[in-house]
Coordinates of C-alpha atoms in Angstrom, one line a residue:
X1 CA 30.1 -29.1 1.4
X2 CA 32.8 -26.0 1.4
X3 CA 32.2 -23.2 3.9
X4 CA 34.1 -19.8 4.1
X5 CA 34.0 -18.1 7.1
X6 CA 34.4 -14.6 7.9
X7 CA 33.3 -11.9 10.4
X8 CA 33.7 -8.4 11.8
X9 CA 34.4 -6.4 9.0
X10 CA 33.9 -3.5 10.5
X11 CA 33.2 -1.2 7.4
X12 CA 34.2 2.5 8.0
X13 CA 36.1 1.8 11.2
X14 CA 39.1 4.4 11.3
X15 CA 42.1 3.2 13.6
X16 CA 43.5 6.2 15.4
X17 CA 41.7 8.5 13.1
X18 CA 43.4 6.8 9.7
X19 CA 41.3 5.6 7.2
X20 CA 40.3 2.0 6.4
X21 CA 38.4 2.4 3.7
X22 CA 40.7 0.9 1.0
X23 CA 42.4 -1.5 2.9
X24 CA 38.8 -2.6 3.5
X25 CA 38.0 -2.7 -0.1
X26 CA 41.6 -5.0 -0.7
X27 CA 40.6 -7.4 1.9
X28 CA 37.0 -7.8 0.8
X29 CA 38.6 -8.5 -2.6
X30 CA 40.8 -10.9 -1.5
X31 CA 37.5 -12.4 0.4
X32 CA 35.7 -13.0 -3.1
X33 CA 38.9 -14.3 -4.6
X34 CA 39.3 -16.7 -2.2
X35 CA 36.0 -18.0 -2.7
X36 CA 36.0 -18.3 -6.3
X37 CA 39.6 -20.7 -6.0
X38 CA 38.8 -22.6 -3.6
X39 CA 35.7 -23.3 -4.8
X40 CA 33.7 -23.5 -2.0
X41 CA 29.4 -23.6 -2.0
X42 CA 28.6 -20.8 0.6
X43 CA 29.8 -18.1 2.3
X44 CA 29.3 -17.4 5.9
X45 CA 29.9 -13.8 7.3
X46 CA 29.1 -13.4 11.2
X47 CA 28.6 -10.1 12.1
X48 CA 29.2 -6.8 12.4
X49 CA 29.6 -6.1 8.8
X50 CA 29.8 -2.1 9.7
X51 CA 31.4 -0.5 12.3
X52 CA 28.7 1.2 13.7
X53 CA 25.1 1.4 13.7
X54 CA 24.7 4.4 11.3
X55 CA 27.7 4.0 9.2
X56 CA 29.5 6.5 6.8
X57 CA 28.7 7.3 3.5
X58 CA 31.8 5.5 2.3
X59 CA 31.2 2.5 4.5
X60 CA 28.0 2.2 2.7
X61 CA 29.2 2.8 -0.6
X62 CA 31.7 -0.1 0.2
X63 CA 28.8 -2.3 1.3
X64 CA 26.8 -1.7 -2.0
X65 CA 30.6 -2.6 -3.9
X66 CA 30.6 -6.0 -1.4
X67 CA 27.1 -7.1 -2.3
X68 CA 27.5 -6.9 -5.9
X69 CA 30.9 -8.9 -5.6
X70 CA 29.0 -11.6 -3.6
X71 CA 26.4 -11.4 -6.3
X72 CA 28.3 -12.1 -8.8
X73 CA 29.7 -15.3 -7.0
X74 CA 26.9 -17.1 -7.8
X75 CA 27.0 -18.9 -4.7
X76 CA 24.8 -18.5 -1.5
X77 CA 26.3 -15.7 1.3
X78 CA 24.6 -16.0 4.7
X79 CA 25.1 -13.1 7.0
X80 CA 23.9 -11.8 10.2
X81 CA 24.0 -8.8 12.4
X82 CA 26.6 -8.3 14.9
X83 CA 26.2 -6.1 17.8
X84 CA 28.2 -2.9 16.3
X85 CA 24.9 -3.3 13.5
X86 CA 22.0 -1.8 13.5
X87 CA 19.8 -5.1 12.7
X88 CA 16.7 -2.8 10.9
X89 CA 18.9 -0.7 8.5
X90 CA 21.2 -3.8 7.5
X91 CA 18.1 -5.5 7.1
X92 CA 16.8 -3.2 4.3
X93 CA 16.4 -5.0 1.2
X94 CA 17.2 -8.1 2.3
X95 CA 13.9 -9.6 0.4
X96 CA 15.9 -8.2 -2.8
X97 CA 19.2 -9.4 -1.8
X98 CA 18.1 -13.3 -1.5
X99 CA 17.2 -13.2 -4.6
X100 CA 20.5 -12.7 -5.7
X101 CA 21.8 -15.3 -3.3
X102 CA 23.1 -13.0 -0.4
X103 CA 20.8 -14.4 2.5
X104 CA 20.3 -11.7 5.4
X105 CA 19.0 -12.8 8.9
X106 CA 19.0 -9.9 11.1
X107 CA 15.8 -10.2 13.0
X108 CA 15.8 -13.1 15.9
X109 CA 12.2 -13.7 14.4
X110 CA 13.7 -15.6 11.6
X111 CA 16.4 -17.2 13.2
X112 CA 14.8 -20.4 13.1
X113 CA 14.3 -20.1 8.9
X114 CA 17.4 -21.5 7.7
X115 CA 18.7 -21.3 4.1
X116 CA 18.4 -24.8 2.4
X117 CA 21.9 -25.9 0.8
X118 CA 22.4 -29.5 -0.5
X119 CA 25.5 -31.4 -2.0
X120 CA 25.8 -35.4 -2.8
X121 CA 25.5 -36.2 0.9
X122 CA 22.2 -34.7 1.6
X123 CA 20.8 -31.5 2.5
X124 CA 22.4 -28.6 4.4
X125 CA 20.2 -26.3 6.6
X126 CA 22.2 -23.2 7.6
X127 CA 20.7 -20.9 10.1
X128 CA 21.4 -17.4 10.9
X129 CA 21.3 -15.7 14.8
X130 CA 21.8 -12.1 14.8
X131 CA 23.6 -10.7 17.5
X132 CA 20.6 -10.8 20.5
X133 CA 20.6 -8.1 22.9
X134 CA 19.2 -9.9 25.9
X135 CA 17.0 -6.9 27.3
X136 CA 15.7 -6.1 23.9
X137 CA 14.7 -9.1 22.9
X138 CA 13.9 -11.0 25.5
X139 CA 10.1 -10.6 25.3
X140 CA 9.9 -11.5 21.4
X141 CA 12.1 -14.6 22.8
X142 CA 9.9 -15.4 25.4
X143 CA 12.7 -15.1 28.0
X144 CA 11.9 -14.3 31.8
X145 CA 15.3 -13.1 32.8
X146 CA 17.1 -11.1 29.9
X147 CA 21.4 -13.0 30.0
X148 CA 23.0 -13.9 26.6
X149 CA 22.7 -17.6 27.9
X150 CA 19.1 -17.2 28.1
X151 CA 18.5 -16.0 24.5
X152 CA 20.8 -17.7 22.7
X153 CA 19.0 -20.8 24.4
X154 CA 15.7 -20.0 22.8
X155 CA 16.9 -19.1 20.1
X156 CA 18.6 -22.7 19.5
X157 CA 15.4 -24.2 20.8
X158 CA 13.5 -22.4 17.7
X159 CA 16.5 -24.2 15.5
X160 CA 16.5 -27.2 17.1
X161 CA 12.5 -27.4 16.7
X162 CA 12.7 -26.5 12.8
X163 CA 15.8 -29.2 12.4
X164 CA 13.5 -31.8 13.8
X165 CA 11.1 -31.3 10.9
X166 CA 13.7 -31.4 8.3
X167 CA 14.5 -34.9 6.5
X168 CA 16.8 -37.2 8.9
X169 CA 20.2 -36.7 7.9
X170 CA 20.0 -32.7 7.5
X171 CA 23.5 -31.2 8.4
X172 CA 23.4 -28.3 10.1
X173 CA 25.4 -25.1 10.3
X174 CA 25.0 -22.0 12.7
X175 CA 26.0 -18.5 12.4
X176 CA 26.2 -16.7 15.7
X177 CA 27.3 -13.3 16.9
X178 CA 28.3 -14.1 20.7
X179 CA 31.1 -14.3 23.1
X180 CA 31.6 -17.8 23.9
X181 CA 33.1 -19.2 27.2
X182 CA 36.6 -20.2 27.0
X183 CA 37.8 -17.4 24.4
X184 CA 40.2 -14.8 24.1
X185 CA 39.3 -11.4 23.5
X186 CA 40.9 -8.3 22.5
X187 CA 40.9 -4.6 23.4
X188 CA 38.9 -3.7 20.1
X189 CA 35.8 -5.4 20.8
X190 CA 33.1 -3.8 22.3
X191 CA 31.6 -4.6 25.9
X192 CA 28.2 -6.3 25.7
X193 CA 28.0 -7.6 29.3
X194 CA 24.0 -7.8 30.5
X195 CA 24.0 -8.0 34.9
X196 CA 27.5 -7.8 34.6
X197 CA 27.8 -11.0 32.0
X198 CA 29.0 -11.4 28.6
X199 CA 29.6 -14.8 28.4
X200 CA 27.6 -18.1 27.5
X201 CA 28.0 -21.5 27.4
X202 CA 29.1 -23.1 24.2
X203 CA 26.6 -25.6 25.7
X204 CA 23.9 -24.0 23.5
X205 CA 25.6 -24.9 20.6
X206 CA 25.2 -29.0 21.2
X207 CA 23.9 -31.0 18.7
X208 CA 25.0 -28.3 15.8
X209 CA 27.5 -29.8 13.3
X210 CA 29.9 -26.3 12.8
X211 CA 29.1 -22.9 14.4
X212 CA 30.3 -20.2 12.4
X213 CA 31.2 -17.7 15.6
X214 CA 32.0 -13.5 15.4
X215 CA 32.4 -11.1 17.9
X216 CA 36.0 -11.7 19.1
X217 CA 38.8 -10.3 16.7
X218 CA 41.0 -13.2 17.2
X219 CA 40.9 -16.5 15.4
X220 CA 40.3 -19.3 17.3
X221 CA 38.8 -22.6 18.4
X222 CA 35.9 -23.2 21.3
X223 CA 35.9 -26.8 20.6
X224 CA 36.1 -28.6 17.2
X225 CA 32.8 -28.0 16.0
X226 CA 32.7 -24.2 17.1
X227 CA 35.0 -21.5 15.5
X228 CA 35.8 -17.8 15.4
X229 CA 37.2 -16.9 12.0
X230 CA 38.5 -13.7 13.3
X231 CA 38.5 -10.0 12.0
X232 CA 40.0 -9.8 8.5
X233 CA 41.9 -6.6 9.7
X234 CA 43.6 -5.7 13.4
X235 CA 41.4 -2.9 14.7
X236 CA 43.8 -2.3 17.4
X237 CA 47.6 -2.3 18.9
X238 CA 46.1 -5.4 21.0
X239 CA 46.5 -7.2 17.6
X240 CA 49.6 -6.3 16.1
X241 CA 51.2 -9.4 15.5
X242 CA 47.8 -11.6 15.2
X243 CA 47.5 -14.1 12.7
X244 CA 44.9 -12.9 9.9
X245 CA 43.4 -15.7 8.4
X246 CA 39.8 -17.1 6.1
X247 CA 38.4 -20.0 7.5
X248 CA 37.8 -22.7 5.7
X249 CA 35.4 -25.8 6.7
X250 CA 34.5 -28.8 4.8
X251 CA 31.8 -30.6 6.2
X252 CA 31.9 -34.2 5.5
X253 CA 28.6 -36.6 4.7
X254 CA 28.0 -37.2 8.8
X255 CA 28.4 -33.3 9.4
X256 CA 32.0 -33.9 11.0
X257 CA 33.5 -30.4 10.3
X258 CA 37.3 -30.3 9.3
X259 CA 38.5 -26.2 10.0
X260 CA 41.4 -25.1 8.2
X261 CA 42.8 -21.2 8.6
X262 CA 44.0 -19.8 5.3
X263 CA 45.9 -16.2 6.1
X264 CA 45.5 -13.4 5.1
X265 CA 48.5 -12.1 2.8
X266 CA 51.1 -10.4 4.5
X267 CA 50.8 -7.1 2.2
X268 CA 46.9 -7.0 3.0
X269 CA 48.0 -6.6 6.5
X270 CA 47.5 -3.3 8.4
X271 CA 51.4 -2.7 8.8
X272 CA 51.5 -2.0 12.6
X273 CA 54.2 -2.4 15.0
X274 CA 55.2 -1.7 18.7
X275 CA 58.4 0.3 20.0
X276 CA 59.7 0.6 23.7
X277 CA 62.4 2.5 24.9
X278 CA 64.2 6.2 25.4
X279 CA 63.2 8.8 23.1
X280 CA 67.0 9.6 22.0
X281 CA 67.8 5.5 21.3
X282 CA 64.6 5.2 19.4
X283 CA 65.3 8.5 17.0
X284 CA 69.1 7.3 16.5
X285 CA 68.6 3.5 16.3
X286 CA 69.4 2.4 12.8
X287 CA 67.8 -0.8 13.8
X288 CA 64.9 1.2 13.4
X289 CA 64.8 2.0 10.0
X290 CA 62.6 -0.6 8.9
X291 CA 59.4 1.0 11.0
X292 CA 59.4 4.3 9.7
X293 CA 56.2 4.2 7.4
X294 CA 54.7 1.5 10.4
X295 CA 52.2 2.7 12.0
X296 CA 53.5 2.6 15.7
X297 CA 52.3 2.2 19.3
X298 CA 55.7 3.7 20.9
X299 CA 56.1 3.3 25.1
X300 CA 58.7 5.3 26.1
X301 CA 60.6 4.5 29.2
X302 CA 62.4 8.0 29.5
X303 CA 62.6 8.7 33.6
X304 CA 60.7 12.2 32.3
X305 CA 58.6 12.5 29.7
X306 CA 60.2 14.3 26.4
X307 CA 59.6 17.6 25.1
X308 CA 57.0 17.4 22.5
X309 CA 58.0 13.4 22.3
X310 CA 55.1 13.1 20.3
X311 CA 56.3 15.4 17.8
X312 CA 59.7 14.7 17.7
X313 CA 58.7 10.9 17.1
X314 CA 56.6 11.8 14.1
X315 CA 59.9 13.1 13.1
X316 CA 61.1 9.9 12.0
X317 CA 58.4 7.8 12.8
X318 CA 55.5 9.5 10.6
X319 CA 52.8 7.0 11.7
X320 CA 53.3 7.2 14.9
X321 CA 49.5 7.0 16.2
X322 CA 49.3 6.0 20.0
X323 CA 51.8 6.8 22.6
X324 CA 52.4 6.0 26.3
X325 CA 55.0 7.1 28.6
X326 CA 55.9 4.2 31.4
X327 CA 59.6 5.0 33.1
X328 CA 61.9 2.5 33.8
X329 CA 64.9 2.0 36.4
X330 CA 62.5 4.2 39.3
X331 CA 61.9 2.8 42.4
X332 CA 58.2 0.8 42.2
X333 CA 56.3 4.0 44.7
X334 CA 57.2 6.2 41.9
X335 CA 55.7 4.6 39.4
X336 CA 52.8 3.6 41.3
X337 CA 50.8 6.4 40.1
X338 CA 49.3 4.9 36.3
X339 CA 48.0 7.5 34.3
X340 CA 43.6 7.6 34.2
X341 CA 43.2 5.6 31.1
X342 CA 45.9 2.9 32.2
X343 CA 43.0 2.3 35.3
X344 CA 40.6 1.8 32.9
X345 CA 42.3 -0.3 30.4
X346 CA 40.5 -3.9 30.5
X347 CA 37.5 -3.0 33.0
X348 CA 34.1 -2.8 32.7
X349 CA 31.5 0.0 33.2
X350 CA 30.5 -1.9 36.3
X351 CA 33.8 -2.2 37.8
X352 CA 34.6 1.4 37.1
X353 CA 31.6 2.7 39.1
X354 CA 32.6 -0.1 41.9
X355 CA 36.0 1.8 41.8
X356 CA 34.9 5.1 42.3
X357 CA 32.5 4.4 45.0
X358 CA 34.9 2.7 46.8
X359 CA 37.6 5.8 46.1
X360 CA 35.4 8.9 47.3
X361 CA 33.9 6.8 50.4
X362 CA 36.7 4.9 51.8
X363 CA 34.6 1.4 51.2
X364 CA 33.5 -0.6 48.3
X365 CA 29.8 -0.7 47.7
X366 CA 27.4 -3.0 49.6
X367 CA 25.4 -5.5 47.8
X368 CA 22.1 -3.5 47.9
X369 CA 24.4 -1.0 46.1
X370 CA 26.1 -3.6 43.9
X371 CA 22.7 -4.0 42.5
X372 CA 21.7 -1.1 41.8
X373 CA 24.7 0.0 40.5
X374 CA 24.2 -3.2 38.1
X375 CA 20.6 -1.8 37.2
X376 CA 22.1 1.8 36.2
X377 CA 24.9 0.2 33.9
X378 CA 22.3 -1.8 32.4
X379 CA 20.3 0.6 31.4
X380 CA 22.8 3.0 30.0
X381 CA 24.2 0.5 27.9
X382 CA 20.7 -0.7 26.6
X383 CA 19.4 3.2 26.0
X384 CA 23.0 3.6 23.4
X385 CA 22.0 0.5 21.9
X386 CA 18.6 1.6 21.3
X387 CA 19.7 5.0 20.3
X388 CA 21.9 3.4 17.6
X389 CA 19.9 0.2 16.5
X390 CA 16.2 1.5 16.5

């Protein structure tokens, strides 16, 4: 049987305020072309099919486009909600939309309810695990301590339970919305660490014949039975020069999965580059030429910053969307000093508040304070995801 994967679509994002919306539509295009020629049986799409809980009206309007495309496949799509969802509006309709084949599992109440497939080999059970916030869901999972290792483990003890009932030989295929130990990540991905955790163990994944993963933005393996198909777009500089790709898996009679990356053509591609060095070399460079309609991430390494370098690089540059100003050839003390947002870059919530404390008090925080400190970031980051999911 022929899987394609997919994930993290992230309808209506905007990347540094430009918008995605038809290069969005292109790539979802290209998504159901791809499907129809290489003839596969079912589509999987893992997550975080908007870009934020209560999307844009054209983000919606692109959705409504998607699902009649997938419609008119005439083949089964399985998706689930990723954490940038909100599970209960992406949910809406879903009774309707199974019935023209596009299978929605967005409530961990029906994770264990897969959607029957079969081929020559046998039957196919494919079940969908939207993305599980561990604090909000950790009662209806029946979880004592709320971690992402704790309900992903119940929820693949519900799966496990239905597989048993299911006719000996029955293949089956998860779709999960996680970050998995032993990944890469990127800087466009959103925190979801629970007491200071994001992580489980692929672990909870044993005895599944292919995972279809989402979440993190680059494609990539956890092991050969687990995969992350990637975003079909770069949603940050982080990415410029990722490899965009479908993912295709053929699962073979004994549910040994073989994953092959298709990419993504080249023109489908967000068109981003990088540029280092002085302003006056990067405005007179001929080399340069080729990046003017790029959209740009430019470091300049000036010993002072420019006069209106922004400006004067939109000049030539027109896309010129994110700037940073790092000198080069000054002694190390003087450039000791990074600017607020370059402290920031790659830390969590919790490490930030550990910062500060440690900053205005002369000492970092004890572990009485540790915890509670824990307990605070916790609970701001499960009251935004109940203000944007409920």
């Amino acid at each position: 049987m022929r899987f394609l994967h997919t994930s993290d679509w992230h309808l209506g994002c905007r990347f540094h305020g430009e918008d995605l919306i038809d290069c969005q539509r292109e790539v979802l295009a290209h998504i159901c072309a791809t499907a129809r020629t290489e003839q596969i049986d079912a589509l999987l799409i893992a997550g975080d099919i908007y870009d934020r809980a209560i999307p844009s009206l054209d983000a919606v309007r692109l959705f409504n486009w998607a699902l009649h495309e997938l419609a008119d496949l005439g083949i089964p799509t399985i998706m689930i909600s990723g954490n940038h969802d909100s599970a209960h509006r992406l949910g809406i309709g879903s009774g309707l939309y199974a019935k023209a084949g596009v299978h929605l599992r967005t409530d961990p109440a029906d994770a264990a309810r897969p959607v029957l497939l079969s081929d020559a080999h046998g039957p196919v059970a494919v079940y969908g695990v939207p993305y599980l916030h561990p604090t909000m869901v950790s009662d209806q999972l029946q979880v004592e301590t709320p971690s992402h290792q704790a309900v992903l483990t119940a929820a693949l003890s519900g799966i496990r339970a239905d597989l048993a009932t299911r006719p000996d030989g029955t293949r089956a295929v998860v779709l999960a919305h996680a970050f998995i130990t032993g990944a890469d990540g990127c800087d466009s991905e959103r925190d979801i660490s629970v007491g200071g955790v994001a992580h489980a163990g692929a672990a909870v994944f044993d005895g599944i014949h292919y995972t279809a993963l989402g979440h993190l933005h680059r494609p990539q393996d956890v092991s050969d039975r687990i995969h992350y198909s990637g975003s079909p777009l770069a949603y940050s500089f982080s990415e410029t020069g990722h490899t965009k790709s479908l993912t295709l898996v053929d699962l073979a009679a004994d549910g040994t999965p073989a994953v092959t990356q298709q990419n993504i053509p080249a023109d489908l591609h967000l068109p981003l580059a990088r540029l280092t060095g002085r302003l006056e070399d990067l405005l007179a460079d001929p080399a340069h030429t080729p990046l003017t309609d790029r959209w740009l991430h430019v470091t300049l390494t000036d010993p002072a910053l420019p006069y209106e370098a922004m400006s004067r690089l939109r000049q030539r540059f027109t896309h010129t969307l994110d700037m940073q100003h790092k000198p080069a050839g000054i002694p190390a003390q003087a450039t000791d000093t990074p600017t607020y947002r370059d402290r920031i870059r790659g830390r969590s919530d919790l490490d930030i508040t550990h910062d500060f404390i440690t900053a205005v008090r002369g000492h970092a925080p004890t572990n009485d304070e540790q915890a509670l400190l824990q307990q605070a970031v916790d609970h701001m980051h499960l009251h935004a995801h109940q203000k944007e999911t409920v």
